[in-house]
Short mmCIF file of C-alpha atoms and ligand atoms in Angstrom, two decimals:
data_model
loop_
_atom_site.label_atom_id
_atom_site.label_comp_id
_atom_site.label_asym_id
_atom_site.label_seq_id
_atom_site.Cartn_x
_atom_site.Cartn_y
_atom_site.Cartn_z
CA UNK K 23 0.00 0.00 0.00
CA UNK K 24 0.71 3.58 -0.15
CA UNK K 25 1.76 5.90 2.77
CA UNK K 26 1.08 9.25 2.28
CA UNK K 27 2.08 12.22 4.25
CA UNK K 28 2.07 15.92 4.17
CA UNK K 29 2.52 18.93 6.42
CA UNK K 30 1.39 22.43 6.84
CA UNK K 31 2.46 25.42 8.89
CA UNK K 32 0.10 26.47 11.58
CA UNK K 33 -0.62 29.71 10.45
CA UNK K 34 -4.37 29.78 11.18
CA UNK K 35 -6.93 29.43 8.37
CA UNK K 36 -4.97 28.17 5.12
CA UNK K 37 -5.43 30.11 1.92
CA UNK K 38 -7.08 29.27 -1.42
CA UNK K 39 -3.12 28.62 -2.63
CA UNK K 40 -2.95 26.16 0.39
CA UNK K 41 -6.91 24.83 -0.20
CA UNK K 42 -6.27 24.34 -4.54
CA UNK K 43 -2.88 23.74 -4.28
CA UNK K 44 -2.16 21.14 -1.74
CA UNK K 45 -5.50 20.47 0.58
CA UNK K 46 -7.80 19.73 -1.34
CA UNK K 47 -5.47 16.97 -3.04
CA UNK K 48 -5.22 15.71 0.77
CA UNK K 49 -8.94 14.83 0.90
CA UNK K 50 -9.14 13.55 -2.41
CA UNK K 51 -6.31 11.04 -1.47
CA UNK K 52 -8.01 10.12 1.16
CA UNK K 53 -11.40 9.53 -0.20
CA UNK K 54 -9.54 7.06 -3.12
CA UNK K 55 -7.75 5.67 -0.56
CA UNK K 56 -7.60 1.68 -0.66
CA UNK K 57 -7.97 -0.30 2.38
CA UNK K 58 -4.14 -0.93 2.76
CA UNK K 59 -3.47 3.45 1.95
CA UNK K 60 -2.60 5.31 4.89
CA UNK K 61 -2.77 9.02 4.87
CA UNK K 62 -1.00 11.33 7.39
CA UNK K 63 -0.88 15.03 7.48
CA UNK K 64 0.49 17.20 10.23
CA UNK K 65 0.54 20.49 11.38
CA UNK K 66 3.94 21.38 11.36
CA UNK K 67 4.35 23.78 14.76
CA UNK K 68 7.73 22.84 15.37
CA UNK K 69 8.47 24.67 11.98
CA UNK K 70 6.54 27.52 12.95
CA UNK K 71 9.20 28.23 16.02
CA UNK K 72 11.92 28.79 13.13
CA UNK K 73 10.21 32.47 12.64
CA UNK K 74 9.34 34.33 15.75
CA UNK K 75 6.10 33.61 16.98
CA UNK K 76 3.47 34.77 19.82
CA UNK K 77 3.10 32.32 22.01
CA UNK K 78 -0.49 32.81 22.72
CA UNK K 79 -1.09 33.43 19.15
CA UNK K 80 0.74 30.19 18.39
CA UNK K 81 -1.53 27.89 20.40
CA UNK K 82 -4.40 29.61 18.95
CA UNK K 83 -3.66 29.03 15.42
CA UNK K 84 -2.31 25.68 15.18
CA UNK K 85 -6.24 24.92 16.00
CA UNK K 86 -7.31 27.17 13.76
CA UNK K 87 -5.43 25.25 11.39
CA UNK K 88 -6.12 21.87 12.56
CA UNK K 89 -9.83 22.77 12.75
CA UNK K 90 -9.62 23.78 8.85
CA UNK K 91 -8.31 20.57 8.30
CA UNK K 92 -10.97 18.50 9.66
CA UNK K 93 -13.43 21.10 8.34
CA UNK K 94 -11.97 20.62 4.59
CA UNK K 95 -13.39 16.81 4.68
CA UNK K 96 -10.41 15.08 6.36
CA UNK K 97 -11.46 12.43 8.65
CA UNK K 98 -9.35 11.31 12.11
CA UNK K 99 -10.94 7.96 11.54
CA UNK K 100 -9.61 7.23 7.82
CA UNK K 101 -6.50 9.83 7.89
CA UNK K 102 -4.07 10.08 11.01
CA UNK K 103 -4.08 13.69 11.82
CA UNK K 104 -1.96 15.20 14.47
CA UNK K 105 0.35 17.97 15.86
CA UNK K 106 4.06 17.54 15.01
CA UNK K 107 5.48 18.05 18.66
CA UNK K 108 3.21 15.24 19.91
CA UNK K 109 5.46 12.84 18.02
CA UNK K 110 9.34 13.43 19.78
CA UNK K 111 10.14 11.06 17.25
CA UNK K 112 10.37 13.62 14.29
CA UNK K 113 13.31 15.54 16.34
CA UNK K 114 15.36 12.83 16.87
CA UNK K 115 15.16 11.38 13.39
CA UNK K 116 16.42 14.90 12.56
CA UNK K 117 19.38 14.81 14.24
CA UNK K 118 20.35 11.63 12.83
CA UNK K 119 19.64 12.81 9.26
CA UNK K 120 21.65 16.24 10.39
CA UNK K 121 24.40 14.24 10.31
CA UNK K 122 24.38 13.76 7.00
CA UNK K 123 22.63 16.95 5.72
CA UNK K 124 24.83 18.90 3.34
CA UNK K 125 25.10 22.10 4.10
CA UNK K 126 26.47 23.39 1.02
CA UNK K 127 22.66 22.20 -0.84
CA UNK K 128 21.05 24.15 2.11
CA UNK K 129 22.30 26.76 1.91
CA UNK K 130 20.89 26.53 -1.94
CA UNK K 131 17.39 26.71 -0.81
CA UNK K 132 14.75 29.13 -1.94
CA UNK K 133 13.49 29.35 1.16
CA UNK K 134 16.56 30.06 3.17
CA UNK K 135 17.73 32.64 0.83
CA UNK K 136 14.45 34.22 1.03
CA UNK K 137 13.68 33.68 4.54
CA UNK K 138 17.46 34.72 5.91
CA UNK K 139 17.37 37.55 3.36
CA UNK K 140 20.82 36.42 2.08
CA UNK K 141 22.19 37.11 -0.91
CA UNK K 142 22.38 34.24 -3.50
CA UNK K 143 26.08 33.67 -2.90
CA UNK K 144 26.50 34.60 0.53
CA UNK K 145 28.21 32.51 2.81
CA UNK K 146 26.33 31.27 5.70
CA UNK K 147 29.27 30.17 7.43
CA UNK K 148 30.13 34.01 7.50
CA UNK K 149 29.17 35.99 10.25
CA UNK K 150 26.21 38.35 9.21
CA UNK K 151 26.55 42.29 9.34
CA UNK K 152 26.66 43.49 12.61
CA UNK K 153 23.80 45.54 11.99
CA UNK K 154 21.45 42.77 11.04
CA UNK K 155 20.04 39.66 13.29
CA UNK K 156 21.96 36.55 13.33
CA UNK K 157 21.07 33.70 11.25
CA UNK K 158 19.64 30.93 13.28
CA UNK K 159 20.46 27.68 12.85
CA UNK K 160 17.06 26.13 13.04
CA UNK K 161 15.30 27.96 10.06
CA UNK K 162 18.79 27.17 7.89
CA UNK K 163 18.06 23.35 9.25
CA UNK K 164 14.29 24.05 8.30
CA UNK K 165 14.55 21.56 5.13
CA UNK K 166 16.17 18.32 7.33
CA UNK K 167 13.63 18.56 9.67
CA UNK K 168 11.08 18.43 6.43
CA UNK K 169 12.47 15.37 5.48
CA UNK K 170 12.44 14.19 9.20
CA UNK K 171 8.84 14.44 8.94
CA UNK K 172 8.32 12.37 5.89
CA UNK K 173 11.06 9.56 6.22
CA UNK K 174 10.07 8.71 9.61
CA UNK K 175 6.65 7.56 8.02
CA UNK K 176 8.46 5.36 5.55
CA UNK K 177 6.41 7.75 3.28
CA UNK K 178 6.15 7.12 -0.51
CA UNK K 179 4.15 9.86 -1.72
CA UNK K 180 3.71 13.70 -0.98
CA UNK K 181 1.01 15.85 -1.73
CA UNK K 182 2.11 19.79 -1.72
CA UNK K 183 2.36 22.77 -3.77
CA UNK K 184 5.08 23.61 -6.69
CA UNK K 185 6.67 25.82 -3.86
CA UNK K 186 7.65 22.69 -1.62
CA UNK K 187 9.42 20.56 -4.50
CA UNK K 188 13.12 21.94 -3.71
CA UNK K 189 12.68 20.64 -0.21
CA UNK K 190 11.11 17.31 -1.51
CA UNK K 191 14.16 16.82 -4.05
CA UNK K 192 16.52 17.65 -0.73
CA UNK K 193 14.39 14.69 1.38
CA UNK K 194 15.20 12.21 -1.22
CA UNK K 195 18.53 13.16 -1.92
CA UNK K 196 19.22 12.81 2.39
CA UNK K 197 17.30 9.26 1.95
CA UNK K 198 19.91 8.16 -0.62
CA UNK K 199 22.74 9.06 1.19
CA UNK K 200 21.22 6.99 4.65
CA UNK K 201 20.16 4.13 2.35
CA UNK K 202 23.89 4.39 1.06
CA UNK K 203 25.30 4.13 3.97
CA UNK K 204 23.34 2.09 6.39
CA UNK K 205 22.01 -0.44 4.48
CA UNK K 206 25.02 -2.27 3.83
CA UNK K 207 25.91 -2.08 7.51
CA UNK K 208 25.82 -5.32 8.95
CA UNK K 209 23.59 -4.07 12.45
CA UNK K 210 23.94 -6.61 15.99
CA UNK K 211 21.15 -8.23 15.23
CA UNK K 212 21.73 -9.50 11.53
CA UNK K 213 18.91 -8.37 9.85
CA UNK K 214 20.09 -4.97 7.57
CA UNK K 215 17.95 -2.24 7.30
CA UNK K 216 15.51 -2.00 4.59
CA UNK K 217 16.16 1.50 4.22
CA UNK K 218 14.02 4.65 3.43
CA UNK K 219 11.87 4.52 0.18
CA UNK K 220 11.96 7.80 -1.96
CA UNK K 221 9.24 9.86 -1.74
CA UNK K 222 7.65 10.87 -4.53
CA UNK K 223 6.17 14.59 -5.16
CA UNK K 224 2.50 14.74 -5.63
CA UNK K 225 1.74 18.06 -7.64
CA UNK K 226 -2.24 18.82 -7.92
CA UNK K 227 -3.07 20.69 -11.09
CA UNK K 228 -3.33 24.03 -9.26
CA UNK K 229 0.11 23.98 -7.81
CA UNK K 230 0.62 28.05 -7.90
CA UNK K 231 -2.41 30.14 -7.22
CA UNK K 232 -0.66 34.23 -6.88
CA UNK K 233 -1.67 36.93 -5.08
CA UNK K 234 -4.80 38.83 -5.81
CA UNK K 235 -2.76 42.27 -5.02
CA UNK K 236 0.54 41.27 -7.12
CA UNK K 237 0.21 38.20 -9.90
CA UNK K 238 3.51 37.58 -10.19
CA UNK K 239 4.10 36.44 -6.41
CA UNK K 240 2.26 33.72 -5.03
CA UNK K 241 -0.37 33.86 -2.56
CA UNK K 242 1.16 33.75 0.51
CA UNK K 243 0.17 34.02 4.81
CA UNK K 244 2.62 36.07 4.98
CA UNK K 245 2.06 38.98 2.63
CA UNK K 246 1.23 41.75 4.95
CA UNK K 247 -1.98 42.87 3.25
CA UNK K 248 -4.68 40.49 3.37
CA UNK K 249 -6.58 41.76 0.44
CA UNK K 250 -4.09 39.39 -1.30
CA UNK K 251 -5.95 36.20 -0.43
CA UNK K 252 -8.68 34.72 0.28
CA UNK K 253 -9.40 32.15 3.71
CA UNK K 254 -11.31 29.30 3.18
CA UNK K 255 -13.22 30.33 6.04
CA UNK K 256 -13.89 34.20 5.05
CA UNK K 257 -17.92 35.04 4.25
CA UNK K 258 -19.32 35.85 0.89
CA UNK K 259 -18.83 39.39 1.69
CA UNK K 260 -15.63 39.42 1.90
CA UNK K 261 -14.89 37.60 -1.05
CA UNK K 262 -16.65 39.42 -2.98
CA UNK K 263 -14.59 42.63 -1.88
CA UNK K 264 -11.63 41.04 -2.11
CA UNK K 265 -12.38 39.44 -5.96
CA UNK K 266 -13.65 43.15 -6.68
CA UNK K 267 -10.02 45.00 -5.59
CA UNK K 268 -7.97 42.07 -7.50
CA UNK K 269 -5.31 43.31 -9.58
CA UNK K 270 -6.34 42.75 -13.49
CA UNK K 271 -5.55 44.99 -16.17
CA UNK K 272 -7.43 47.42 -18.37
CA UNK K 273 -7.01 45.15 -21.65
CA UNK K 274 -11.16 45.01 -22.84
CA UNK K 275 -12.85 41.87 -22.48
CA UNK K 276 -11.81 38.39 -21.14
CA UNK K 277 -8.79 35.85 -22.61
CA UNK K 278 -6.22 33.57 -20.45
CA UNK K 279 -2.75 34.55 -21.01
CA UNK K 280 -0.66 34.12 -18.48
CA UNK K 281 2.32 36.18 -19.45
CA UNK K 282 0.54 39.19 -20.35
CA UNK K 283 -2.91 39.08 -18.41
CA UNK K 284 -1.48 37.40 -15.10
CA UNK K 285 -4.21 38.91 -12.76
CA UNK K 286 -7.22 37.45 -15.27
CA UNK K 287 -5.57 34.49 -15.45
CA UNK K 288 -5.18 33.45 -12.10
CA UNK K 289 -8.75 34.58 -11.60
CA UNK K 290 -9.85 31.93 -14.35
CA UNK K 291 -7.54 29.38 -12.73
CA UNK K 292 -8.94 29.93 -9.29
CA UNK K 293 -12.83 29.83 -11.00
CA UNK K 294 -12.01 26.66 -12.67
CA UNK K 295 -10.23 24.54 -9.67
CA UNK K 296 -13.12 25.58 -7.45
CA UNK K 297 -14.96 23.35 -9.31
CA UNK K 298 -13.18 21.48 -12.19
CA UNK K 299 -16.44 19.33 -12.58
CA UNK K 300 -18.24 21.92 -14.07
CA UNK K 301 -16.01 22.84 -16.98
CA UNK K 302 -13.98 20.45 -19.48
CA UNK K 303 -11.28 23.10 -19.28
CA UNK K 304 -9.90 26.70 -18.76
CA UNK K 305 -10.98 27.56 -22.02
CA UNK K 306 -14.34 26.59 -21.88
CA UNK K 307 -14.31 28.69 -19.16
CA UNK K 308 -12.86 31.81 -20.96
CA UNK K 309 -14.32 30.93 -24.30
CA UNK K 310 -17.83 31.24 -23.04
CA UNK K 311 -17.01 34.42 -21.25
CA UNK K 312 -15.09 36.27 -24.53
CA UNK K 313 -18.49 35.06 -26.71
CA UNK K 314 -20.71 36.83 -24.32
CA UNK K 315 -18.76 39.90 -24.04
CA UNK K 316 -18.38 39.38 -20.39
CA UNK K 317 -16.87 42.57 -19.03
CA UNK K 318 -14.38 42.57 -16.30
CA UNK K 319 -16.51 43.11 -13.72
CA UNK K 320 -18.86 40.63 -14.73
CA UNK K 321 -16.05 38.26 -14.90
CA UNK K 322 -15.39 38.81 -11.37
CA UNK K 323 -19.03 38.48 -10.27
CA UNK K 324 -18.85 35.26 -11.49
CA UNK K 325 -15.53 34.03 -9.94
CA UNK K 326 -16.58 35.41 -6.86
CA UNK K 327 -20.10 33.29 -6.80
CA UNK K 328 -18.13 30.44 -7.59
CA UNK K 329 -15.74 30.55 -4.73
CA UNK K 330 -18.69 31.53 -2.05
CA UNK K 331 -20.38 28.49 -3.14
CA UNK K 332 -17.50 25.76 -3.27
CA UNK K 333 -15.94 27.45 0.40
CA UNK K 334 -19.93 27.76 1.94
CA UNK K 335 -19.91 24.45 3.51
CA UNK K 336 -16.14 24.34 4.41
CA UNK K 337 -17.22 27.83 6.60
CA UNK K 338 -20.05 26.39 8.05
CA UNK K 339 -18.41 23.09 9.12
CA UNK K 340 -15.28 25.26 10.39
CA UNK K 341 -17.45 27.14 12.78
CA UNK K 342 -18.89 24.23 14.21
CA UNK K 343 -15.79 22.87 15.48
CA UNK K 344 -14.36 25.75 16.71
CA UNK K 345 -17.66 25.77 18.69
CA UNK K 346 -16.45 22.80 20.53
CA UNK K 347 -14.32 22.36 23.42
CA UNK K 348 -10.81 23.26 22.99
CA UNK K 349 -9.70 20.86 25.66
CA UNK K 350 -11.95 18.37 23.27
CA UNK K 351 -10.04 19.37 19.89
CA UNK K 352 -6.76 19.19 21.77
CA UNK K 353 -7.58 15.39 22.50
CA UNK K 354 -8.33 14.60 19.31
CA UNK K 355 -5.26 15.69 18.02
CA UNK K 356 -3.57 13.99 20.55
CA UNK K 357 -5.09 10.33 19.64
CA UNK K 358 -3.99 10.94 16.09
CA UNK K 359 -0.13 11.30 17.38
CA UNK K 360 -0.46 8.21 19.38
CA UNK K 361 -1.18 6.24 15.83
CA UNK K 362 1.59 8.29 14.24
CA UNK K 363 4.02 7.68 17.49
CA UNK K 364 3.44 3.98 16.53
CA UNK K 365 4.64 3.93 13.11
CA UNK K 366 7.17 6.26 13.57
CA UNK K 367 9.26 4.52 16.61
CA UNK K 368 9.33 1.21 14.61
CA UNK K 369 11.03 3.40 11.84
CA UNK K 370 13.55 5.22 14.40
CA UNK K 371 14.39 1.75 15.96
CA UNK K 372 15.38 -0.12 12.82
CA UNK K 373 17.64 2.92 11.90
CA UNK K 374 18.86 3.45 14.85
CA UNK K 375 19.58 -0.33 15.12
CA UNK K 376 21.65 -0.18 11.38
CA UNK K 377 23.21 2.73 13.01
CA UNK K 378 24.79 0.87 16.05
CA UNK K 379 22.52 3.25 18.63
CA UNK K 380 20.40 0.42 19.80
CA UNK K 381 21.22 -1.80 22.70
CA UNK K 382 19.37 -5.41 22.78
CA UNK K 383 16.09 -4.91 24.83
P1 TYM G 414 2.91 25.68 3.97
O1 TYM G 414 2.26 25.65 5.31
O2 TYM G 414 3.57 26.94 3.55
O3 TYM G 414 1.83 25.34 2.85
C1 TYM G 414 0.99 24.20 2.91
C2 TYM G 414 0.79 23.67 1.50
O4 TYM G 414 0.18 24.66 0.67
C3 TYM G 414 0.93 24.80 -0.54
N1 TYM G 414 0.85 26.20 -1.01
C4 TYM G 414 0.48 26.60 -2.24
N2 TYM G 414 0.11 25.89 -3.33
C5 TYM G 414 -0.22 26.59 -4.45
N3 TYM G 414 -0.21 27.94 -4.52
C6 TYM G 414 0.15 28.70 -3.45
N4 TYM G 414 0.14 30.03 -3.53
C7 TYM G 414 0.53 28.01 -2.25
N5 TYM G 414 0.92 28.43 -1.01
C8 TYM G 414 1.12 27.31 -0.28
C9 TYM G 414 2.35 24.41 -0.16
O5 TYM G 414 3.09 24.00 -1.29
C10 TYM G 414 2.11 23.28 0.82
O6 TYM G 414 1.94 22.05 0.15
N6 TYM G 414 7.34 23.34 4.61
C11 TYM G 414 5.89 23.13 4.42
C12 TYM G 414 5.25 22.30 5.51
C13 TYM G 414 5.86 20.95 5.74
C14 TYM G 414 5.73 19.82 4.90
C15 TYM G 414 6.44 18.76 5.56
C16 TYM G 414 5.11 19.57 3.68
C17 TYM G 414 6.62 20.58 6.82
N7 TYM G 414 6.95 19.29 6.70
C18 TYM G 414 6.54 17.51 5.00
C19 TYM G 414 5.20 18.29 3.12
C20 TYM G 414 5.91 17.27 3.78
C21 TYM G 414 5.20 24.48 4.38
O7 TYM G 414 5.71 25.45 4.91
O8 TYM G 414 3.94 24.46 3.83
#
């Protein structure tokens, strides 16, 4: 069977470039799941601590986030969901893949570069300016304790956005090199280790939805203005404002071109992977819209409807849940950790027994 497994940040409700691009694929997954599938997704707070965070704010969101999940169709009793931390197994696989992360293909990483606000061929061994904070270790580590998270699952596919395939190339290549190493080993007890198995990258059609303020970044949580996305929990009001101020052009009329009418275009994309049901294609979409002379605003109307509709029951369920007993939510994201702690120590004991770390019981 397949094991699946994928992560998000706690960052409160996710975004439509979260929902289209990775989420959505979750619950699909899981609904095509056969009966010897497993499917685990985890909110990813230990990440979170790599930025600075609010404490209070912290606790808050990750059940914001976890409540989204559950409220997007994802079911604790087919899918194992559950809080990162609640597993101490992820931080300990880490450290035994940091030892053989390379830090030269870190330091390559988007993210980093973005994130550390290094230039693309600083040093990070150098100290930083001494008018700047220091880098910190954990966010430059970020990507090995990714590929903790997947590996200790014996995971074979991931479902995530185009924005998470660097670190999904780095998780493979740090599975190699263990597989390389340790699997030859001849451990006490005789029996070598099987090794990881690569995970593959799962990309759902949508894999980039960008910013309703500025098409040519992606949506993101943290853009400071919020007018560039939408929540998958925000009312039909407010999508409808928010559709209203997105960034087109004045070009008459309605076509798909990506290059030269980004802001349309990702408002077609975004109409169509609401619902792909509905329409054989983009074009359909756009060719039906350019016959009847649709104007812009009309255009908008119509992508607005579309995503009140498809998000309407997602709201609804979201706010029902968050109705419930926090103490009550907590638990259940505790019983989904004590299925994932199960899977994951047999994983950390075989390595660790290839490794020469385990002593007989
Ligand atoms: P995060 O929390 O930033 O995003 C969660 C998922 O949403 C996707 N995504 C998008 N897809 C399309 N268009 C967008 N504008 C857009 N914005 C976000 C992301 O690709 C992702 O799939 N590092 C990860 C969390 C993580 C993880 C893992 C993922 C930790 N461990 C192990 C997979 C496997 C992250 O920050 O995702």
């Amino acid at each position: 069977g397949k094991t699946i497994f994928s992560g998000i940040q706690p960052t409160g409700v996710p975004h439509l470039g979260n929902y289209l691009g990775a989420l959505r694929q979750w619950v699909k997954l899981q609904d095509e799941a056969g009966s010897d599938d497993r499917m685990l997704y985890c909110v990813v707070d230990l990440h979170a601590v790599t930025m600075p965070q609010d404490p209070r704010a912290l606790i808050k969101s990750t059940m914001e986030t976890y409540a989204s999940l559950i409220a997007i169709g994802l079911d604790p009793k087919r899918s194992v969901i559950f809080s990162q931390q609640d597993v101490l197994e992820h931080t300990q696989l880490m450290w035994l893949l940091s030892c053989h992360a390379s830090m030269g293909y870190l330091g390559r990483m988007t993210q980093w570069k973005s994130k550390s606000g290094m230039a693309d061929d600083a040093n990070p061994m150098e100290a930083s300016a001494p008018n700047k904070p220091a880098l910190k270790l954990g966010l430059f580590s970020y990507p090995v304790l990714q590929a903790a998270d997947i590996l200790l699952y014996r995971t074979t596919h991931v479902p995530v956005g185009e924005d998470q395939a660097q670190h999904l190339e780095f998780a493979r290549e740090l599975a190699n090199s263990m597989n390389h190493t340790y699997c030859r080993a001849t451990p006490p007890s005789q029996t070598p280790w099987e090794g990881f198995p690569l995970p593959q990258t799962i990309l759902s059609p949508a894999k980039r939805i960008m910013s309703l303020q500025d098409p040519a970044k992606k949506m993101s949580k943290s853009d400071p203005d919020p007018r560039s996305r939408i929540l998958i929990t925000d009312s039909a009001d407010v999508i409808e404002k928010k559709i209203r101020h997105a960034l087109t052009d004045s070009i008459q009329g309605v076509s798909y071109d990506r290059e030269l009418r980004p802001g349309v275009s990702n408002l077609i994309d975004i109409m169509y992977y609401m619902d792909e049901s509905k329409y054989t294609s983009v074009e359909q979409i756009v060719d039906g819209m350019s016959g009847a002379n649709v104007t812009m605003k009309t255009m908008k109307n119509q992508v607005a409807k579309s995503i009140v509709e498809c998000l309407a029951p997602i709201r609804e369920r979201y706010f029902e849940i968050m109705a419930r007993r926090p103490e009550d939510v907590a638990e259940e994201m505790r019983e989904g950790a004590v299925v994932a702690g199960r899977r994951a120590r047999s994983t950390l004991d075989r390595l660790k027994e290839a490794m020469g770390l385990r002593r007989p019981d």
